Amino acid sequence: MKKSTLLLSVALFIGAASLSHAQDTDAYQLPPKEIADLLLAKPTPFVRIDSKAEYLLLLGRNSYPSVEELGQPEMKIAGLRLNPLNFSPSRQSPISSITLQSIKSGAPIAITGLPKNLAAGAIAWNPSETKIAFTQSEVNRVDLYVIDIATKKATRVNNDPINQVLGNAFTWVDDQTILYKATTHDAAGAPKRPITPKGPTIQQNIGKAAPRPTFQDLIKSPYDESLFAYYAESQLVLYKNGVNKKVGKPELTNSFQLSPDRQYVMTRTLTKPFSYAVPAYGFTSTVSVMNLEGKVIKELAKLPSAESAPAGNDNVQNVPRGFEWRDDEPASIVYAMPLDSGFIKKQVEFHDAVYSLAAPFTQAAKELFKTKTRFAGVTWGDKNLALVSEVLRGKQTSKVSRYTPQTGAMEVLYERNLTDAYRNPGSPVQTKNAFGRDVIQLIDGGTKILMNNPVGSSDKGDLPFIAKFDLITKKNEIIWRAKEGSFEMVEEVIDAEKLQVLTRKESKTDVPNYFIKNLLNPAQDKSLTQFENPYPNLVGITKEKIKYKRADGVDLTGDLYLPKGYNKEKDGPLPVLIWAYPREFNSAADAAQIRGSKDRFTTLSWASPIYYATQGYAILDNAEMPIVSTDASKKPNDNFVEQLKLNASAAIDHLVQLGVGDRKRMAVGGHSYGAFMTANLLAHTDLFKAGIARSGAYNRTLTPFGFQNEDRTYWQAPQLYFEMSPFSYADKIKEPILLVHGEQDDNTGTFPINSERLYAALKGNGGTTRFVYLPYEAHSYRGRENVLHLLWEQFQWLEKYLK
């Protein structure tokens, strides 16, 4: 029997509470038809337009691949997951159809030459938007195609296959020229694992701290090193008018960036020794500048392995970082250097300095400005304007300052807490400059910039807006906002002066569709798409944004879904599934802010709990579970469990008070950190009759250098790590808990051993539990059979323990 056939016949390892056997099914199961139909509904296409709003691009996608597709060859190495047959990341979600149409006439434009089995990615217009490039994934290679809009034809342009192992596969140089990474090897020639190794695998550390997170899929042996080097090596190639020309020599090119004047390429190449402690993007590397002939003009920096980076959210290595081209100059590179040796707690006036180095790169770098906190990036405009961002993640604060390149002046424009969604002014609208780069667009005589906030959080829920930010008064004036009763966001600003935009509009009953609008003249609005509701089985299910308070006064919200035709006077209280994900806040006011919109169309992913509203359950989705620090001397996690209790009790009490929830039939569930929350609630409360915990971390000692926003290590706060770990209280979890995990979880901190060990602990203590191990799945699940079975498992669990 073939290995893939054998795996599919076994399908799942499901731990059972019964002492008679550990596995009680050997086949995939299907949920009720209403649920299966919802999951497998074909999603609506992605929509793109050109900057002149002449063409509409509809990018179709499929729902879920089969488990057999997931089971194709995969290599896990250097923190990456690769398809060794075609030198690309594995498990991508490709575009399955490309449709081009004229916006003016609405007529489709037939394109010839597209691959028969389209599996496209990295869609990119050329500078004048007359051509569209994309990658096409085949079984044993990845190719580069170009669609010429004038000829309505797609053509493959590469000779050697594309190498996508380290990402950043290609970029347009000009309207006719593309720079891309090609493979230098054939899959068949990959190094073979020796039966007898040359010796043991040895790692050592001599007195130097390297506090790294618990990364997955790292290099573990000299053989792994040879494999990584073989697959990651690529050759830069310049394509123009049918000719492919090699640029430079083969390298382990992690990234390459073209200068605005298109004369230089900045590359970051990985070098040995390869780390056994961090993924590929943290390997030692060299940052250089070369010309388009492949000649190295300047070596900018040799960067050490990231394994030497200090622990802590705002600490950085004491080396240059963030190399990028300035968008407002022909060929100038900017980068940051810490002034605090990389330690944010060091008492200094300035923590970072930002430098610039211009072509021909023979002079010393020039200091542009310094930042009071940790530098987080620049959005460039012109000689009079750039916006500099600073962030302190440990304190959840951010700051944006105006930098004037011509004079070097810095002036703070606004500051806010990162968790204060109400005060988010949005992001500056950009336009193309003379180099074809996106830069901040000035309006109203250069005194204002247009700001787009596609979320628009408010005390009435999310209401996206467009605003004018006055650079002199520092006031943000909202000039357009989505109307209540619907949710409409600006996807792109086509003309900032005329306020012509592309919007995506939806409501509770209207599927999202796209429009070209003039915000000043609604009579000019034009509908671009007419997508139909892919979820007829959800029609009649009601959605409401409910508000309630927890015992200490913090306001909370959640999205309540009730079954079709439900009448509480007639039908009485329902069994309830509460689904949530905890988040940390340093401010109770921020934690109380309303998130989400009651007026959004309900779209479903595999992860949603909303499916069960079709089966007679009340669903409280996105139930707020804030973990708040109200005492300056404490951090949010210092009373994590107590706050979980407050949050859950408040939600249950409110549902009971509304008359829709039965206190005796409450279940709780979550994914990842939500699974961690679920296990803790079952361990420390008697509020729930059952729980569903997917792909969680349950023993915090397995993430000893921090987790989520907790930057204290296990050795600094051992009691905290013990008390926050539901594994420590496995003997107290008496309510039934369904554990689900992907057998190939790739998320930092949620290794499958978490669920394996919690299941063993629960079973050893006589708990009621079931463990579902999904083959080939990572942290997010994708296989069609796996996801259908997951929905069946969850449904059966709720039916058994709530109904």
Short mmCIF file of N, CA, C and O in Angstrom, two decimals, residues 535-647:
data_model
loop_
_atom_site.label_atom_id
_atom_site.label_comp_id
_atom_site.label_asym_id
_atom_site.label_seq_id
_atom_site.Cartn_x
_atom_site.Cartn_y
_atom_site.Cartn_z
N TYR A 535 -23.56 32.20 0.70
CA TYR A 535 -24.00 31.50 1.90
C TYR A 535 -25.52 31.55 2.08
O TYR A 535 -26.02 32.14 3.05
N PRO A 536 -26.28 30.97 1.19
CA PRO A 536 -27.75 31.02 1.37
C PRO A 536 -28.21 30.36 2.67
O PRO A 536 -29.27 30.72 3.20
N ASN A 537 -27.43 29.42 3.20
CA ASN A 537 -27.83 28.74 4.43
C ASN A 537 -27.76 29.65 5.67
O ASN A 537 -28.25 29.28 6.74
N LEU A 538 -27.13 30.82 5.52
CA LEU A 538 -27.07 31.75 6.65
C LEU A 538 -28.21 32.77 6.63
O LEU A 538 -28.37 33.53 7.59
N VAL A 539 -28.96 32.79 5.53
CA VAL A 539 -30.07 33.74 5.44
C VAL A 539 -31.08 33.44 6.55
O VAL A 539 -31.52 32.31 6.74
N GLY A 540 -31.42 34.49 7.31
CA GLY A 540 -32.37 34.33 8.41
C GLY A 540 -31.70 34.25 9.77
O GLY A 540 -32.33 34.49 10.80
N ILE A 541 -30.41 33.91 9.79
CA ILE A 541 -29.67 33.92 11.07
C ILE A 541 -29.39 35.37 11.43
O ILE A 541 -28.92 36.16 10.60
N THR A 542 -29.70 35.76 12.66
CA THR A 542 -29.56 37.16 13.06
C THR A 542 -28.22 37.42 13.72
O THR A 542 -27.65 36.55 14.37
N LYS A 543 -27.72 38.63 13.53
CA LYS A 543 -26.46 39.05 14.14
C LYS A 543 -26.68 40.35 14.88
O LYS A 543 -27.34 41.27 14.38
N GLU A 544 -26.12 40.43 16.08
CA GLU A 544 -26.25 41.64 16.90
C GLU A 544 -24.95 41.87 17.66
O GLU A 544 -24.35 40.94 18.19
N LYS A 545 -24.49 43.12 17.68
CA LYS A 545 -23.34 43.49 18.51
C LYS A 545 -23.89 43.81 19.90
O LYS A 545 -24.60 44.80 20.08
N ILE A 546 -23.57 42.96 20.87
CA ILE A 546 -24.09 43.17 22.22
C ILE A 546 -23.03 43.81 23.10
O ILE A 546 -21.82 43.61 22.90
N LYS A 547 -23.48 44.59 24.09
CA LYS A 547 -22.59 45.29 25.01
C LYS A 547 -22.96 44.92 26.44
O LYS A 547 -24.14 44.82 26.77
N TYR A 548 -21.94 44.74 27.25
CA TYR A 548 -22.18 44.39 28.65
C TYR A 548 -20.96 44.78 29.47
O TYR A 548 -19.91 45.16 28.91
N LYS A 549 -21.06 44.73 30.79
CA LYS A 549 -19.96 45.13 31.68
C LYS A 549 -19.51 43.94 32.51
O LYS A 549 -20.32 43.10 32.90
N ARG A 550 -18.22 43.91 32.79
CA ARG A 550 -17.76 42.91 33.75
C ARG A 550 -17.80 43.54 35.15
O ARG A 550 -18.00 44.76 35.29
N ALA A 551 -17.58 42.75 36.16
CA ALA A 551 -17.84 43.17 37.54
C ALA A 551 -17.02 44.39 37.97
O ALA A 551 -17.47 45.16 38.82
N ASP A 552 -15.82 44.58 37.36
CA ASP A 552 -15.00 45.73 37.76
C ASP A 552 -15.27 46.96 36.91
O ASP A 552 -14.54 47.94 36.98
N GLY A 553 -16.32 46.91 36.07
CA GLY A 553 -16.72 48.08 35.31
C GLY A 553 -16.20 48.17 33.89
O GLY A 553 -16.57 49.10 33.16
N VAL A 554 -15.33 47.27 33.47
CA VAL A 554 -14.80 47.31 32.11
C VAL A 554 -15.90 46.91 31.13
O VAL A 554 -16.54 45.87 31.29
N ASP A 555 -16.12 47.76 30.12
CA ASP A 555 -17.14 47.47 29.10
C ASP A 555 -16.63 46.40 28.14
O ASP A 555 -15.48 46.43 27.70
N LEU A 556 -17.53 45.49 27.78
CA LEU A 556 -17.20 44.40 26.86
C LEU A 556 -18.23 44.33 25.74
O LEU A 556 -19.34 44.83 25.87
N THR A 557 -17.84 43.68 24.64
CA THR A 557 -18.76 43.47 23.52
C THR A 557 -18.55 42.07 22.94
O THR A 557 -17.57 41.39 23.24
N GLY A 558 -19.49 41.66 22.10
CA GLY A 558 -19.38 40.40 21.38
C GLY A 558 -20.40 40.38 20.26
O GLY A 558 -21.34 41.19 20.23
N ASP A 559 -20.20 39.48 19.30
CA ASP A 559 -21.13 39.34 18.18
C ASP A 559 -22.03 38.14 18.43
O ASP A 559 -21.57 36.99 18.43
N LEU A 560 -23.31 38.41 18.64
CA LEU A 560 -24.27 37.36 18.97
C LEU A 560 -25.03 36.92 17.72
O LEU A 560 -25.66 37.74 17.05
N TYR A 561 -24.96 35.63 17.43
CA TYR A 561 -25.68 35.04 16.31
C TYR A 561 -26.76 34.10 16.87
O TYR A 561 -26.47 33.27 17.73
N LEU A 562 -27.98 34.26 16.35
CA LEU A 562 -29.10 33.43 16.80
C LEU A 562 -29.70 32.68 15.61
O LEU A 562 -29.71 33.20 14.48
N PRO A 563 -30.19 31.46 15.82
CA PRO A 563 -30.69 30.63 14.71
C PRO A 563 -31.85 31.27 13.96
O PRO A 563 -32.59 32.12 14.49
N LYS A 564 -32.01 30.85 12.73
CA LYS A 564 -33.10 31.31 11.89
C LYS A 564 -34.45 30.99 12.55
O LYS A 564 -34.68 29.87 13.01
N GLY A 565 -35.33 32.00 12.63
CA GLY A 565 -36.67 31.80 13.18
C GLY A 565 -36.74 31.71 14.68
O GLY A 565 -37.80 31.42 15.24
N TYR A 566 -35.63 31.97 15.37
CA TYR A 566 -35.62 31.83 16.84
C TYR A 566 -36.50 32.89 17.48
O TYR A 566 -36.46 34.07 17.13
N ASN A 567 -37.30 32.46 18.46
CA ASN A 567 -38.14 33.35 19.25
C ASN A 567 -37.94 32.96 20.72
O ASN A 567 -38.29 31.87 21.13
N LYS A 568 -37.35 33.87 21.48
CA LYS A 568 -36.96 33.50 22.85
C LYS A 568 -38.18 33.21 23.73
O LYS A 568 -38.10 32.38 24.65
N GLU A 569 -39.32 33.90 23.48
CA GLU A 569 -40.50 33.62 24.28
C GLU A 569 -41.03 32.22 23.99
O GLU A 569 -41.48 31.50 24.90
N LYS A 570 -40.95 31.84 22.75
CA LYS A 570 -41.47 30.53 22.34
C LYS A 570 -40.44 29.42 22.55
O LYS A 570 -40.77 28.33 23.05
N ASP A 571 -39.18 29.69 22.17
CA ASP A 571 -38.16 28.63 22.15
C ASP A 571 -37.35 28.56 23.43
O ASP A 571 -36.69 27.55 23.69
N GLY A 572 -37.35 29.64 24.23
CA GLY A 572 -36.60 29.63 25.47
C GLY A 572 -35.10 29.77 25.28
O GLY A 572 -34.61 29.94 24.16
N PRO A 573 -34.35 29.71 26.37
CA PRO A 573 -32.89 29.86 26.30
C PRO A 573 -32.24 28.73 25.49
O PRO A 573 -32.70 27.58 25.52
N LEU A 574 -31.18 29.08 24.78
CA LEU A 574 -30.48 28.14 23.90
C LEU A 574 -29.15 27.67 24.50
O LEU A 574 -28.57 28.36 25.34
N PRO A 575 -28.66 26.53 24.04
CA PRO A 575 -27.26 26.20 24.35
C PRO A 575 -26.35 27.19 23.63
O PRO A 575 -26.68 27.65 22.52
N VAL A 576 -25.23 27.55 24.25
CA VAL A 576 -24.39 28.65 23.76
C VAL A 576 -22.95 28.17 23.58
O VAL A 576 -22.41 27.46 24.43
N LEU A 577 -22.33 28.62 22.48
CA LEU A 577 -20.88 28.47 22.29
C LEU A 577 -20.28 29.86 22.29
O LEU A 577 -20.61 30.70 21.45
N ILE A 578 -19.38 30.12 23.26
CA ILE A 578 -18.67 31.40 23.34
C ILE A 578 -17.27 31.19 22.77
O ILE A 578 -16.54 30.31 23.22
N TRP A 579 -16.93 31.99 21.77
CA TRP A 579 -15.64 31.85 21.08
C TRP A 579 -14.85 33.14 21.27
O TRP A 579 -15.37 34.23 21.04
N ALA A 580 -13.57 33.02 21.67
CA ALA A 580 -12.84 34.23 22.04
C ALA A 580 -11.33 34.05 21.90
O ALA A 580 -10.83 32.94 21.68
N TYR A 581 -10.62 35.19 22.06
CA TYR A 581 -9.16 35.25 21.99
C TYR A 581 -8.72 36.38 22.91
O TYR A 581 -9.06 37.54 22.66
N PRO A 582 -7.98 36.10 23.98
CA PRO A 582 -7.60 37.15 24.93
C PRO A 582 -6.57 38.13 24.34
O PRO A 582 -5.74 37.73 23.51
N ARG A 583 -6.64 39.38 24.77
CA ARG A 583 -5.65 40.38 24.36
C ARG A 583 -5.28 41.24 25.56
O ARG A 583 -6.12 41.53 26.41
N GLU A 584 -4.01 41.68 25.59
CA GLU A 584 -3.52 42.46 26.71
C GLU A 584 -3.69 43.95 26.47
O GLU A 584 -3.52 44.43 25.35
N PHE A 585 -4.01 44.67 27.54
CA PHE A 585 -4.18 46.12 27.48
C PHE A 585 -3.53 46.75 28.70
O PHE A 585 -3.62 46.22 29.81
N ASN A 586 -2.91 47.91 28.48
CA ASN A 586 -2.41 48.70 29.60
C ASN A 586 -3.43 49.74 30.05
O ASN A 586 -3.18 50.49 30.99
N SER A 587 -4.56 49.81 29.36
CA SER A 587 -5.57 50.82 29.65
C SER A 587 -6.95 50.17 29.67
O SER A 587 -7.35 49.52 28.69
N ALA A 588 -7.69 50.37 30.74
CA ALA A 588 -9.05 49.85 30.83
C ALA A 588 -9.95 50.54 29.81
O ALA A 588 -10.87 49.93 29.25
N ALA A 589 -9.70 51.83 29.55
CA ALA A 589 -10.51 52.57 28.58
C ALA A 589 -10.34 51.98 27.18
O ALA A 589 -11.31 51.84 26.43
N ASP A 590 -9.10 51.62 26.83
CA ASP A 590 -8.86 51.02 25.52
C ASP A 590 -9.51 49.63 25.44
O ASP A 590 -10.07 49.25 24.41
N ALA A 591 -9.42 48.88 26.51
CA ALA A 591 -10.02 47.55 26.53
C ALA A 591 -11.53 47.61 26.33
O ALA A 591 -12.13 46.69 25.78
N ALA A 592 -12.14 48.72 26.74
CA ALA A 592 -13.60 48.85 26.67
C ALA A 592 -14.08 49.33 25.31
O ALA A 592 -15.29 49.39 25.07
N GLN A 593 -13.18 49.67 24.42
CA GLN A 593 -13.60 50.19 23.12
C GLN A 593 -14.31 49.11 22.30
O GLN A 593 -13.99 47.92 22.39
N ILE A 594 -15.27 49.55 21.48
CA ILE A 594 -16.03 48.63 20.64
C ILE A 594 -15.19 48.28 19.41
O ILE A 594 -14.64 49.16 18.74
N ARG A 595 -15.10 46.99 19.14
CA ARG A 595 -14.35 46.52 17.97
C ARG A 595 -15.28 45.73 17.06
O ARG A 595 -16.11 44.96 17.52
N GLY A 596 -15.12 45.95 15.76
CA GLY A 596 -15.98 45.27 14.81
C GLY A 596 -17.23 46.07 14.50
O GLY A 596 -17.45 47.15 15.04
N SER A 597 -18.03 45.52 13.59
CA SER A 597 -19.25 46.21 13.15
C SER A 597 -20.42 45.25 13.13
O SER A 597 -20.29 44.12 12.67
N LYS A 598 -21.54 45.73 13.59
CA LYS A 598 -22.76 44.92 13.55
C LYS A 598 -23.32 44.83 12.14
O LYS A 598 -24.19 44.01 11.84
N ASP A 599 -22.80 45.68 11.24
CA ASP A 599 -23.36 45.78 9.90
C ASP A 599 -22.54 45.09 8.83
O ASP A 599 -22.79 45.29 7.64
N ARG A 600 -21.56 44.28 9.20
CA ARG A 600 -20.76 43.58 8.20
C ARG A 600 -21.45 42.30 7.75
O ARG A 600 -22.15 41.64 8.53
N PHE A 601 -21.26 41.95 6.49
CA PHE A 601 -21.77 40.70 5.97
C PHE A 601 -21.00 39.56 6.61
O PHE A 601 -19.78 39.64 6.79
N THR A 602 -21.67 38.49 6.98
CA THR A 602 -21.02 37.37 7.64
C THR A 602 -20.33 36.50 6.60
O THR A 602 -20.97 35.90 5.74
N THR A 603 -19.01 36.47 6.67
CA THR A 603 -18.22 35.58 5.82
C THR A 603 -17.60 34.51 6.72
O THR A 603 -17.30 34.76 7.89
N LEU A 604 -17.42 33.34 6.16
CA LEU A 604 -16.99 32.19 6.96
C LEU A 604 -15.63 31.67 6.51
O LEU A 604 -15.37 31.53 5.31
N SER A 605 -14.80 31.38 7.48
CA SER A 605 -13.58 30.62 7.24
C SER A 605 -13.75 29.29 7.96
O SER A 605 -14.70 29.08 8.71
N TRP A 606 -12.80 28.38 7.75
CA TRP A 606 -12.85 27.10 8.44
C TRP A 606 -12.88 27.28 9.95
O TRP A 606 -13.41 26.44 10.68
N ALA A 607 -12.28 28.37 10.44
CA ALA A 607 -12.08 28.56 11.88
C ALA A 607 -13.31 29.10 12.59
O ALA A 607 -13.36 29.11 13.83
N SER A 608 -14.32 29.54 11.86
CA SER A 608 -15.47 30.22 12.46
C SER A 608 -16.34 29.27 13.29
O SER A 608 -16.55 28.12 12.93
N PRO A 609 -16.91 29.78 14.39
CA PRO A 609 -17.89 29.00 15.16
C PRO A 609 -19.32 29.22 14.68
O PRO A 609 -20.26 28.58 15.16
N ILE A 610 -19.51 30.12 13.71
CA ILE A 610 -20.85 30.55 13.32
C ILE A 610 -21.65 29.42 12.66
O ILE A 610 -22.88 29.44 12.64
N TYR A 611 -20.94 28.41 12.12
CA TYR A 611 -21.64 27.29 11.48
C TYR A 611 -22.74 26.71 12.37
O TYR A 611 -23.80 26.30 11.89
N TYR A 612 -22.50 26.69 13.67
CA TYR A 612 -23.41 25.98 14.57
C TYR A 612 -24.68 26.76 14.88
O TYR A 612 -25.60 26.23 15.50
N ALA A 613 -24.74 28.01 14.41
CA ALA A 613 -26.01 28.73 14.51
C ALA A 613 -27.06 28.09 13.61
O ALA A 613 -28.26 28.24 13.84
N THR A 614 -26.63 27.34 12.59
CA THR A 614 -27.58 26.63 11.72
C THR A 614 -28.13 25.38 12.39
O THR A 614 -29.06 24.77 11.87
N GLN A 615 -27.55 25.01 13.55
CA GLN A 615 -27.95 23.77 14.21
C GLN A 615 -28.62 24.02 15.55
O GLN A 615 -28.68 23.14 16.41
N GLY A 616 -29.09 25.25 15.75
CA GLY A 616 -29.87 25.54 16.95
C GLY A 616 -29.08 26.09 18.12
O GLY A 616 -29.60 26.14 19.24
N TYR A 617 -27.85 26.53 17.90
CA TYR A 617 -27.02 27.09 18.97
C TYR A 617 -26.97 28.61 18.87
O TYR A 617 -26.97 29.18 17.78
N ALA A 618 -26.90 29.27 20.02
CA ALA A 618 -26.55 30.68 20.06
C ALA A 618 -25.03 30.76 20.07
O ALA A 618 -24.37 30.02 20.81
N ILE A 619 -24.47 31.65 19.26
CA ILE A 619 -23.02 31.79 19.15
C ILE A 619 -22.63 33.20 19.57
O ILE A 619 -23.14 34.18 19.00
N LEU A 620 -21.76 33.30 20.55
CA LEU A 620 -21.17 34.60 20.89
C LEU A 620 -19.75 34.59 20.36
O LEU A 620 -18.84 34.04 20.99
N ASP A 621 -19.56 35.17 19.20
CA ASP A 621 -18.25 35.20 18.54
C ASP A 621 -17.54 36.51 18.90
O ASP A 621 -18.18 37.51 19.20
N ASN A 622 -16.22 36.47 18.83
CA ASN A 622 -15.41 37.66 19.17
C ASN A 622 -15.78 38.22 20.54
O ASN A 622 -15.80 39.44 20.75
N ALA A 623 -16.08 37.33 21.46
CA ALA A 623 -16.37 37.78 22.83
C ALA A 623 -15.10 38.40 23.40
O ALA A 623 -14.05 37.76 23.44
N GLU A 624 -15.18 39.65 23.81
CA GLU A 624 -13.99 40.34 24.30
C GLU A 624 -13.47 39.69 25.59
O GLU A 624 -14.25 39.48 26.52
N MET A 625 -12.18 39.39 25.60
CA MET A 625 -11.52 38.82 26.78
C MET A 625 -10.28 39.65 27.10
O MET A 625 -9.15 39.15 27.03
N PRO A 626 -10.45 40.93 27.43
CA PRO A 626 -9.28 41.77 27.68
C PRO A 626 -8.57 41.40 28.98
O PRO A 626 -9.21 41.07 29.98
N ILE A 627 -7.27 41.44 28.94
CA ILE A 627 -6.43 41.26 30.13
C ILE A 627 -5.79 42.61 30.39
O ILE A 627 -4.91 43.05 29.66
N VAL A 628 -6.28 43.30 31.43
CA VAL A 628 -6.00 44.72 31.61
C VAL A 628 -5.09 44.97 32.79
O VAL A 628 -5.29 44.39 33.87
N SER A 629 -4.13 45.85 32.59
CA SER A 629 -3.31 46.33 33.70
C SER A 629 -3.88 47.66 34.17
O SER A 629 -3.80 48.66 33.46
N THR A 630 -4.49 47.66 35.34
CA THR A 630 -5.05 48.90 35.88
C THR A 630 -4.15 49.51 36.96
O THR A 630 -4.43 50.57 37.48
N ASP A 631 -3.07 48.82 37.26
CA ASP A 631 -2.12 49.27 38.28
C ASP A 631 -0.77 49.45 37.59
O ASP A 631 -0.24 48.52 36.97
N ALA A 632 -0.20 50.66 37.68
CA ALA A 632 1.05 50.96 37.00
C ALA A 632 2.20 50.06 37.46
O ALA A 632 3.18 49.88 36.73
N SER A 633 2.08 49.50 38.64
CA SER A 633 3.16 48.66 39.17
C SER A 633 3.05 47.21 38.69
O SER A 633 3.91 46.39 38.99
N LYS A 634 1.94 46.89 37.98
CA LYS A 634 1.74 45.51 37.55
C LYS A 634 1.58 45.44 36.04
O LYS A 634 1.30 46.43 35.37
N LYS A 635 1.77 44.24 35.53
CA LYS A 635 1.56 43.98 34.11
C LYS A 635 0.25 43.23 33.94
O LYS A 635 -0.25 42.60 34.87
N PRO A 636 -0.33 43.28 32.71
CA PRO A 636 -1.63 42.65 32.50
C PRO A 636 -1.72 41.21 32.97
O PRO A 636 -2.71 40.80 33.58
N ASN A 637 -0.68 40.41 32.72
CA ASN A 637 -0.75 38.99 33.03
C ASN A 637 -0.64 38.66 34.52
O ASN A 637 -0.79 37.50 34.91
N ASP A 638 -0.38 39.66 35.35
CA ASP A 638 -0.21 39.39 36.78
C ASP A 638 -1.48 38.84 37.43
O ASP A 638 -1.41 38.23 38.49
N ASN A 639 -2.63 39.08 36.82
CA ASN A 639 -3.87 38.44 37.31
C ASN A 639 -4.67 37.92 36.12
O ASN A 639 -5.87 38.17 35.99
N PHE A 640 -3.99 37.19 35.28
CA PHE A 640 -4.57 36.67 34.04
C PHE A 640 -5.81 35.83 34.29
O PHE A 640 -6.87 36.07 33.70
N VAL A 641 -5.71 34.83 35.16
CA VAL A 641 -6.82 33.91 35.37
C VAL A 641 -8.03 34.63 35.96
O VAL A 641 -9.18 34.41 35.55
N GLU A 642 -7.79 35.53 36.91
CA GLU A 642 -8.89 36.26 37.54
C GLU A 642 -9.66 37.08 36.51
O GLU A 642 -10.89 37.17 36.55
N GLN A 643 -8.92 37.68 35.56
CA GLN A 643 -9.59 38.49 34.55
C GLN A 643 -10.35 37.62 33.54
O GLN A 643 -11.40 38.03 33.05
N LEU A 644 -9.82 36.44 33.24
CA LEU A 644 -10.59 35.52 32.40
C LEU A 644 -11.94 35.20 33.04
O LEU A 644 -12.97 35.17 32.37
N LYS A 645 -11.91 34.97 34.35
CA LYS A 645 -13.16 34.67 35.07
C LYS A 645 -14.14 35.84 34.96
O LYS A 645 -15.34 35.65 34.72
N LEU A 646 -13.63 37.06 35.16
CA LEU A 646 -14.49 38.24 35.07
C LEU A 646 -15.12 38.35 33.68
O LEU A 646 -16.32 38.62 33.55
N ASN A 647 -14.31 38.16 32.65
CA ASN A 647 -14.80 38.27 31.27
C ASN A 647 -15.87 37.23 30.97
O ASN A 647 -16.94 37.53 30.42
#
